[in-house]
Amino acid sequence: MKSEVTEDQVREYQERGFVHIPGLLSPAEVAELKAAVLEAVEMMAGRKIAPGGIDRPDGDDRYYDQVFTQRINVSKLNQTIHRYIRGPEIGNMASSLARQPAMRIWLDQALIKEPYGNPTAWHLDNPYWSFYSRDAISIWIALEDATPLNGCLSFVPGSHRLAGYDNTDIGKELAGLFKVYPRMAETDPVAVPMPAGDCSFHNGLTAHGAGANMTRRRRIAMTAGFMPDGSTFNGRQNILPTAYFESLKVGDRLCDDTMNPIVGRA
């Protein structure tokens, strides 16, 4: 894994709210991680989230389920995924880009846009989560070539500076987010095609989305979200197990080292 981050990449991330990093994984590493992800996804048929968190059976939202096959916290089921996603290499990259001394992992997700899958509406990541931070960060790793034809990511540069914690659902209205934040619509989005093995990082308040998969093959990606150490509970359950969720009050630190361990330091 080529996990070095340059100062130019840090500046680009800070200024634009996202950065494309070529060649994170070698072809052999892509093959290894992709096989592990597909194995874990198969194990979780009928579930959205790995044991230990809130679950939602498939089919509760027919449109959403046609946007992508989403399986949350697959690293808890597979040691290969755990080694890649919860190891210090990616965590240290996240800490460096966000200029945060320490990062905890919030969640990881396999996101597979199936053949002819629906577009992913513009949205923000952090408002879904159980903490609010202007320094939350997500990684998106291409395990198949991501192209404009099969639904590569697009970002609105600088949108992390305009966003608050209001959000929209990933639903049928592609541009709903721009009704919440009209100024974002004044900036042209940037599409980021990625060969397999490349990755991008984006701020948890950066507007992003993806087009439809217009091909007959899957677009396979592995993602993770990270929170700065010291982040506090905002009252949202998101992926928190019910017993843990009910034990928290707003303002409590989210510092459970089993659920959300520190994975990176700048």
mmCIF file of C-alpha atoms in Angstrom:
data_model
loop_
_atom_site.group_PDB
_atom_site.id
_atom_site.type_symbol
_atom_site.label_atom_id
_atom_site.label_comp_id
_atom_site.label_asym_id
_atom_site.label_seq_id
_atom_site.Cartn_x
_atom_site.Cartn_y
_atom_site.Cartn_z
ATOM 1 C CA MET A 1 0.000 0.000 0.000
ATOM 2 C CA LYS A 2 1.339 3.407 -1.007
ATOM 3 C CA SER A 3 0.064 5.417 1.925
ATOM 4 C CA GLU A 4 2.300 8.469 1.870
ATOM 5 C CA VAL A 5 0.503 11.808 1.754
ATOM 6 C CA THR A 6 2.255 14.860 0.339
ATOM 7 C CA GLU A 7 1.871 18.402 1.606
ATOM 8 C CA ASP A 8 0.411 19.337 -1.795
ATOM 9 C CA GLN A 9 -2.295 16.689 -1.307
ATOM 10 C CA VAL A 10 -3.024 17.999 2.179
ATOM 11 C CA ARG A 11 -3.413 21.540 0.830
ATOM 12 C CA GLU A 12 -5.647 20.342 -2.010
ATOM 13 C CA TYR A 13 -7.847 18.427 0.411
ATOM 14 C CA GLN A 14 -8.114 21.384 2.770
ATOM 15 C CA GLU A 15 -8.945 23.818 -0.024
ATOM 16 C CA ARG A 16 -11.278 21.742 -2.189
ATOM 17 C CA GLY A 17 -12.710 19.347 0.394
ATOM 18 C CA PHE A 18 -11.520 16.275 -1.510
ATOM 19 C CA VAL A 19 -8.400 14.812 -3.067
ATOM 20 C CA HIS A 20 -7.779 11.990 -5.545
ATOM 21 C CA ILE A 21 -4.798 9.789 -4.614
ATOM 22 C CA PRO A 22 -3.610 7.478 -7.408
ATOM 23 C CA GLY A 23 -2.147 4.040 -6.786
ATOM 24 C CA LEU A 24 -3.071 3.418 -3.160
ATOM 25 C CA LEU A 25 -3.262 -0.337 -3.826
ATOM 26 C CA SER A 26 -1.267 -2.550 -6.154
ATOM 27 C CA PRO A 27 -3.115 -4.887 -8.540
ATOM 28 C CA ALA A 28 -2.437 -7.796 -6.159
ATOM 29 C CA GLU A 29 -3.812 -5.799 -3.224
ATOM 30 C CA VAL A 30 -6.888 -4.819 -5.223
ATOM 31 C CA ALA A 31 -7.550 -8.480 -6.028
ATOM 32 C CA GLU A 32 -7.099 -9.506 -2.388
ATOM 33 C CA LEU A 33 -9.317 -6.783 -0.954
ATOM 34 C CA LYS A 34 -12.000 -7.171 -3.627
ATOM 35 C CA ALA A 35 -12.261 -10.912 -3.014
ATOM 36 C CA ALA A 36 -12.589 -10.309 0.722
ATOM 37 C CA VAL A 37 -15.242 -7.624 0.213
ATOM 38 C CA LEU A 38 -17.338 -9.817 -2.068
ATOM 39 C CA GLU A 39 -17.070 -12.694 0.403
ATOM 40 C CA ALA A 40 -18.262 -10.476 3.264
ATOM 41 C CA VAL A 41 -21.093 -9.027 1.174
ATOM 42 C CA GLU A 42 -22.266 -12.550 0.379
ATOM 43 C CA MET A 43 -22.172 -13.445 4.087
ATOM 44 C CA MET A 44 -24.398 -10.462 4.847
ATOM 45 C CA ALA A 45 -27.126 -11.215 2.314
ATOM 46 C CA GLY A 46 -30.357 -9.745 3.695
ATOM 47 C CA ARG A 47 -28.617 -7.392 6.147
ATOM 48 C CA LYS A 48 -27.245 -3.861 5.820
ATOM 49 C CA ILE A 49 -24.933 -3.904 8.822
ATOM 50 C CA ALA A 50 -22.622 -6.418 10.445
ATOM 51 C CA PRO A 51 -23.514 -7.829 13.884
ATOM 52 C CA GLY A 52 -23.159 -5.304 16.675
ATOM 53 C CA GLY A 53 -25.145 -2.421 15.200
ATOM 54 C CA ILE A 54 -28.561 -1.346 13.982
ATOM 55 C CA ASP A 55 -29.912 -3.560 11.220
ATOM 56 C CA ARG A 56 -32.443 -2.883 8.465
ATOM 57 C CA PRO A 57 -33.705 -5.723 6.263
ATOM 58 C CA ASP A 58 -33.317 -5.255 2.531
ATOM 59 C CA GLY A 59 -36.366 -3.922 0.757
ATOM 60 C CA ASP A 60 -37.444 -1.191 3.181
ATOM 61 C CA ASP A 61 -36.532 1.405 0.552
ATOM 62 C CA ARG A 62 -36.823 0.049 -2.955
ATOM 63 C CA TYR A 63 -35.255 3.030 -4.696
ATOM 64 C CA TYR A 64 -32.333 3.245 -2.262
ATOM 65 C CA ASP A 65 -31.634 -0.456 -2.656
ATOM 66 C CA GLN A 66 -31.302 0.114 -6.409
ATOM 67 C CA VAL A 67 -28.719 2.864 -5.876
ATOM 68 C CA PHE A 68 -26.129 0.464 -4.497
ATOM 69 C CA THR A 69 -25.674 -2.716 -2.543
ATOM 70 C CA GLN A 70 -24.524 -1.375 0.821
ATOM 71 C CA ARG A 71 -23.007 -3.524 3.560
ATOM 72 C CA ILE A 72 -21.797 -1.718 6.677
ATOM 73 C CA ASN A 73 -18.861 -2.702 8.902
ATOM 74 C CA VAL A 74 -17.775 -5.639 6.792
ATOM 75 C CA SER A 75 -14.333 -5.324 8.412
ATOM 76 C CA LYS A 76 -15.874 -6.926 11.496
ATOM 77 C CA LEU A 77 -16.522 -10.095 9.493
ATOM 78 C CA ASN A 78 -13.299 -10.416 7.538
ATOM 79 C CA GLN A 79 -9.723 -10.119 8.777
ATOM 80 C CA THR A 80 -8.383 -9.117 5.360
ATOM 81 C CA ILE A 81 -10.735 -6.135 5.182
ATOM 82 C CA HIS A 82 -9.913 -5.345 8.804
ATOM 83 C CA ARG A 83 -6.191 -5.271 8.025
ATOM 84 C CA TYR A 84 -6.633 -2.865 5.124
ATOM 85 C CA ILE A 85 -9.349 -0.568 6.435
ATOM 86 C CA ARG A 86 -8.643 -0.489 10.162
ATOM 87 C CA GLY A 87 -4.878 -0.613 9.903
ATOM 88 C CA PRO A 88 -2.694 2.425 10.610
ATOM 89 C CA GLU A 89 -1.792 3.215 6.984
ATOM 90 C CA ILE A 90 -5.191 4.556 5.898
ATOM 91 C CA GLY A 91 -5.896 5.963 9.340
ATOM 92 C CA ASN A 92 -2.653 7.948 9.289
ATOM 93 C CA MET A 93 -3.521 9.286 5.836
ATOM 94 C CA ALA A 94 -6.899 10.458 7.146
ATOM 95 C CA SER A 95 -5.255 12.152 10.142
ATOM 96 C CA SER A 96 -2.685 13.907 7.973
ATOM 97 C CA LEU A 97 -5.202 15.161 5.415
ATOM 98 C CA ALA A 98 -7.621 16.386 8.081
ATOM 99 C CA ARG A 99 -4.759 17.859 10.131
ATOM 100 C CA GLN A 100 -6.045 16.040 13.186
ATOM 101 C CA PRO A 101 -3.713 14.494 15.778
ATOM 102 C CA ALA A 102 -5.739 11.282 16.050
ATOM 103 C CA MET A 103 -8.611 9.683 14.142
ATOM 104 C CA ARG A 104 -11.078 7.011 15.197
ATOM 105 C CA ILE A 105 -12.857 4.881 12.628
ATOM 106 C CA TRP A 106 -16.592 5.505 12.555
ATOM 107 C CA LEU A 107 -17.717 2.884 10.058
ATOM 108 C CA ASP A 108 -16.687 1.046 6.922
ATOM 109 C CA GLN A 109 -18.888 0.127 3.988
ATOM 110 C CA ALA A 110 -18.853 -1.950 0.859
ATOM 111 C CA LEU A 111 -20.694 0.065 -1.811
ATOM 112 C CA ILE A 112 -21.480 -1.821 -4.998
ATOM 113 C CA LYS A 113 -23.378 -0.041 -7.734
ATOM 114 C CA GLU A 114 -25.059 -2.921 -9.496
ATOM 115 C CA PRO A 115 -25.500 -3.072 -13.293
ATOM 116 C CA TYR A 116 -27.903 -0.325 -14.381
ATOM 117 C CA GLY A 117 -28.072 0.910 -10.772
ATOM 118 C CA ASN A 118 -29.707 4.236 -9.945
ATOM 119 C CA PRO A 119 -27.669 7.445 -9.517
ATOM 120 C CA THR A 120 -26.534 8.450 -6.035
ATOM 121 C CA ALA A 121 -28.113 11.804 -5.157
ATOM 122 C CA TRP A 122 -25.953 14.673 -3.931
ATOM 123 C CA HIS A 123 -25.456 14.400 -0.172
ATOM 124 C CA LEU A 124 -23.144 14.996 2.781
ATOM 125 C CA ASP A 125 -21.738 12.195 4.954
ATOM 126 C CA ASN A 126 -21.257 13.644 8.411
ATOM 127 C CA PRO A 127 -24.858 14.753 9.113
ATOM 128 C CA TYR A 128 -25.938 11.087 8.992
ATOM 129 C CA TRP A 129 -23.492 10.124 11.739
ATOM 130 C CA SER A 130 -23.726 10.251 15.541
ATOM 131 C CA PHE A 131 -21.283 13.140 15.893
ATOM 132 C CA TYR A 132 -20.828 16.488 14.181
ATOM 133 C CA SER A 133 -17.388 17.595 13.052
ATOM 134 C CA ARG A 134 -16.044 19.847 10.338
ATOM 135 C CA ASP A 135 -13.001 17.540 10.257
ATOM 136 C CA ALA A 136 -14.691 14.183 9.663
ATOM 137 C CA ILE A 137 -13.274 12.456 6.591
ATOM 138 C CA SER A 138 -14.174 9.554 4.305
ATOM 139 C CA ILE A 139 -12.072 7.359 2.026
ATOM 140 C CA TRP A 140 -13.465 5.777 -1.168
ATOM 141 C CA ILE A 141 -11.355 2.993 -2.730
ATOM 142 C CA ALA A 142 -12.038 1.830 -6.283
ATOM 143 C CA LEU A 143 -11.919 -1.981 -6.524
ATOM 144 C CA GLU A 144 -13.078 -1.864 -10.147
ATOM 145 C CA ASP A 145 -12.364 0.966 -12.550
ATOM 146 C CA ALA A 146 -14.783 3.792 -11.677
ATOM 147 C CA THR A 147 -15.772 5.760 -14.769
ATOM 148 C CA PRO A 148 -18.382 8.342 -15.745
ATOM 149 C CA LEU A 149 -20.239 5.479 -17.434
ATOM 150 C CA ASN A 150 -20.537 3.271 -14.354
ATOM 151 C CA GLY A 151 -20.983 5.922 -11.673
ATOM 152 C CA CYS A 152 -17.686 7.408 -10.510
ATOM 153 C CA LEU A 153 -17.832 9.957 -7.722
ATOM 154 C CA SER A 154 -18.310 13.671 -8.349
ATOM 155 C CA PHE A 155 -17.639 16.449 -5.847
ATOM 156 C CA VAL A 156 -18.523 20.124 -5.475
ATOM 157 C CA PRO A 157 -15.189 21.859 -4.744
ATOM 158 C CA GLY A 158 -15.258 24.012 -1.627
ATOM 159 C CA SER A 159 -18.717 22.856 -0.581
ATOM 160 C CA HIS A 160 -17.367 21.797 2.831
ATOM 161 C CA ARG A 161 -17.021 25.505 3.624
ATOM 162 C CA LEU A 162 -20.684 26.171 2.767
ATOM 163 C CA ALA A 163 -22.294 23.182 4.462
ATOM 164 C CA GLY A 164 -23.867 22.873 7.871
ATOM 165 C CA TYR A 165 -25.408 19.753 9.343
ATOM 166 C CA ASP A 166 -28.674 19.824 7.401
ATOM 167 C CA ASN A 167 -28.808 17.131 4.759
ATOM 168 C CA THR A 168 -31.026 15.284 2.301
ATOM 169 C CA ASP A 169 -31.689 11.590 1.795
ATOM 170 C CA ILE A 170 -30.161 9.571 -1.000
ATOM 171 C CA GLY A 171 -33.405 9.317 -2.901
ATOM 172 C CA LYS A 172 -35.035 10.076 -6.219
ATOM 173 C CA GLU A 173 -34.418 13.834 -6.090
ATOM 174 C CA LEU A 174 -30.856 14.120 -7.372
ATOM 175 C CA ALA A 175 -30.392 17.820 -6.572
ATOM 176 C CA GLY A 176 -32.315 18.090 -3.304
ATOM 177 C CA LEU A 177 -29.157 19.099 -1.439
ATOM 178 C CA PHE A 178 -28.890 22.274 -3.510
ATOM 179 C CA LYS A 179 -32.287 23.403 -2.253
ATOM 180 C CA VAL A 180 -30.819 23.259 1.238
ATOM 181 C CA TYR A 181 -27.550 24.925 0.180
ATOM 182 C CA PRO A 182 -28.264 27.012 -2.948
ATOM 183 C CA ARG A 183 -24.753 28.478 -3.096
ATOM 184 C CA MET A 184 -23.321 25.017 -3.777
ATOM 185 C CA ALA A 185 -25.150 24.991 -7.110
ATOM 186 C CA GLU A 186 -23.087 27.990 -8.218
ATOM 187 C CA THR A 187 -19.938 25.832 -8.502
ATOM 188 C CA ASP A 188 -19.384 23.282 -11.270
ATOM 189 C CA PRO A 189 -18.950 19.734 -9.931
ATOM 190 C CA VAL A 190 -15.806 17.750 -10.648
ATOM 191 C CA ALA A 191 -16.015 14.093 -11.704
ATOM 192 C CA VAL A 192 -13.203 11.876 -10.415
ATOM 193 C CA PRO A 193 -12.750 8.724 -12.511
ATOM 194 C CA MET A 194 -10.442 6.226 -10.816
ATOM 195 C CA PRO A 195 -8.675 3.098 -12.004
ATOM 196 C CA ALA A 196 -8.932 0.171 -9.609
ATOM 197 C CA GLY A 197 -6.528 0.756 -6.722
ATOM 198 C CA ASP A 198 -6.919 4.546 -6.654
ATOM 199 C CA CYS A 199 -8.726 6.247 -3.801
ATOM 200 C CA SER A 200 -10.186 9.589 -2.875
ATOM 201 C CA PHE A 201 -10.671 11.250 0.478
ATOM 202 C CA HIS A 202 -13.411 13.787 1.075
ATOM 203 C CA ASN A 203 -14.501 15.902 3.985
ATOM 204 C CA GLY A 204 -17.661 14.771 5.769
ATOM 205 C CA LEU A 205 -19.319 18.045 4.711
ATOM 206 C CA THR A 206 -18.269 17.938 1.047
ATOM 207 C CA ALA A 207 -21.178 17.538 -1.361
ATOM 208 C CA HIS A 208 -20.751 14.421 -3.486
ATOM 209 C CA GLY A 209 -22.768 12.032 -5.577
ATOM 210 C CA ALA A 210 -22.480 9.571 -8.439
ATOM 211 C CA GLY A 211 -24.203 8.908 -11.705
ATOM 212 C CA ALA A 212 -26.075 5.785 -12.686
ATOM 213 C CA ASN A 213 -24.242 2.620 -13.615
ATOM 214 C CA MET A 214 -25.011 2.423 -17.320
ATOM 215 C CA THR A 215 -23.018 -0.781 -17.776
ATOM 216 C CA ARG A 216 -23.695 -4.494 -17.361
ATOM 217 C CA ARG A 217 -20.955 -4.909 -14.734
ATOM 218 C CA ARG A 218 -20.748 -4.004 -11.055
ATOM 219 C CA ARG A 219 -18.897 -0.919 -9.825
ATOM 220 C CA ILE A 220 -17.278 -2.166 -6.628
ATOM 221 C CA ALA A 221 -15.854 0.160 -3.966
ATOM 222 C CA MET A 222 -14.794 -0.036 -0.337
ATOM 223 C CA THR A 223 -15.252 2.999 1.880
ATOM 224 C CA ALA A 224 -14.727 4.129 5.465
ATOM 225 C CA GLY A 225 -15.517 7.171 7.570
ATOM 226 C CA PHE A 226 -13.323 8.591 10.323
ATOM 227 C CA MET A 227 -13.982 10.946 13.243
ATOM 228 C CA PRO A 228 -11.473 13.086 15.114
ATOM 229 C CA ASP A 229 -10.613 11.760 18.559
ATOM 230 C CA GLY A 230 -12.662 13.710 21.096
ATOM 231 C CA SER A 231 -15.829 13.882 18.974
ATOM 232 C CA THR A 232 -19.048 13.914 20.989
ATOM 233 C CA PHE A 233 -22.478 12.331 20.665
ATOM 234 C CA ASN A 234 -25.110 14.435 18.862
ATOM 235 C CA GLY A 235 -28.198 12.355 19.660
ATOM 236 C CA ARG A 236 -28.408 10.389 16.385
ATOM 237 C CA GLN A 237 -28.313 6.609 16.570
ATOM 238 C CA ASN A 238 -27.002 5.862 13.076
ATOM 239 C CA ILE A 239 -24.990 2.621 13.445
ATOM 240 C CA LEU A 240 -24.748 2.598 17.256
ATOM 241 C CA PRO A 241 -26.026 -0.592 18.911
ATOM 242 C CA THR A 242 -29.176 0.097 20.883
ATOM 243 C CA ALA A 243 -27.729 -0.619 24.326
ATOM 244 C CA TYR A 244 -24.784 1.719 23.710
ATOM 245 C CA PHE A 245 -27.009 4.377 22.141
ATOM 246 C CA GLU A 246 -29.342 4.349 25.140
ATOM 247 C CA SER A 247 -26.389 4.730 27.520
ATOM 248 C CA LEU A 248 -25.277 8.006 25.894
ATOM 249 C CA LYS A 249 -26.377 11.567 26.426
ATOM 250 C CA VAL A 250 -25.718 14.433 24.042
ATOM 251 C CA GLY A 251 -22.200 15.733 24.567
ATOM 252 C CA ASP A 252 -20.678 12.431 25.708
ATOM 253 C CA ARG A 253 -17.393 11.557 24.045
ATOM 254 C CA LEU A 254 -17.562 8.694 21.539
ATOM 255 C CA CYS A 255 -14.429 6.935 22.723
ATOM 256 C CA ASP A 256 -15.314 3.245 22.899
ATOM 257 C CA ASP A 257 -12.047 1.621 21.841
ATOM 258 C CA THR A 258 -13.761 -1.595 20.809
ATOM 259 C CA MET A 259 -16.330 0.019 18.543
ATOM 260 C CA ASN A 260 -14.410 3.087 17.360
ATOM 261 C CA PRO A 261 -10.704 2.546 17.957
ATOM 262 C CA ILE A 262 -8.033 5.094 17.139
ATOM 263 C CA VAL A 263 -6.627 3.986 13.771
ATOM 264 C CA GLY A 264 -4.525 6.954 12.733
ATOM 265 C CA ARG A 265 -2.259 9.655 14.061
ATOM 266 C CA ALA A 266 -0.762 12.606 12.226
#
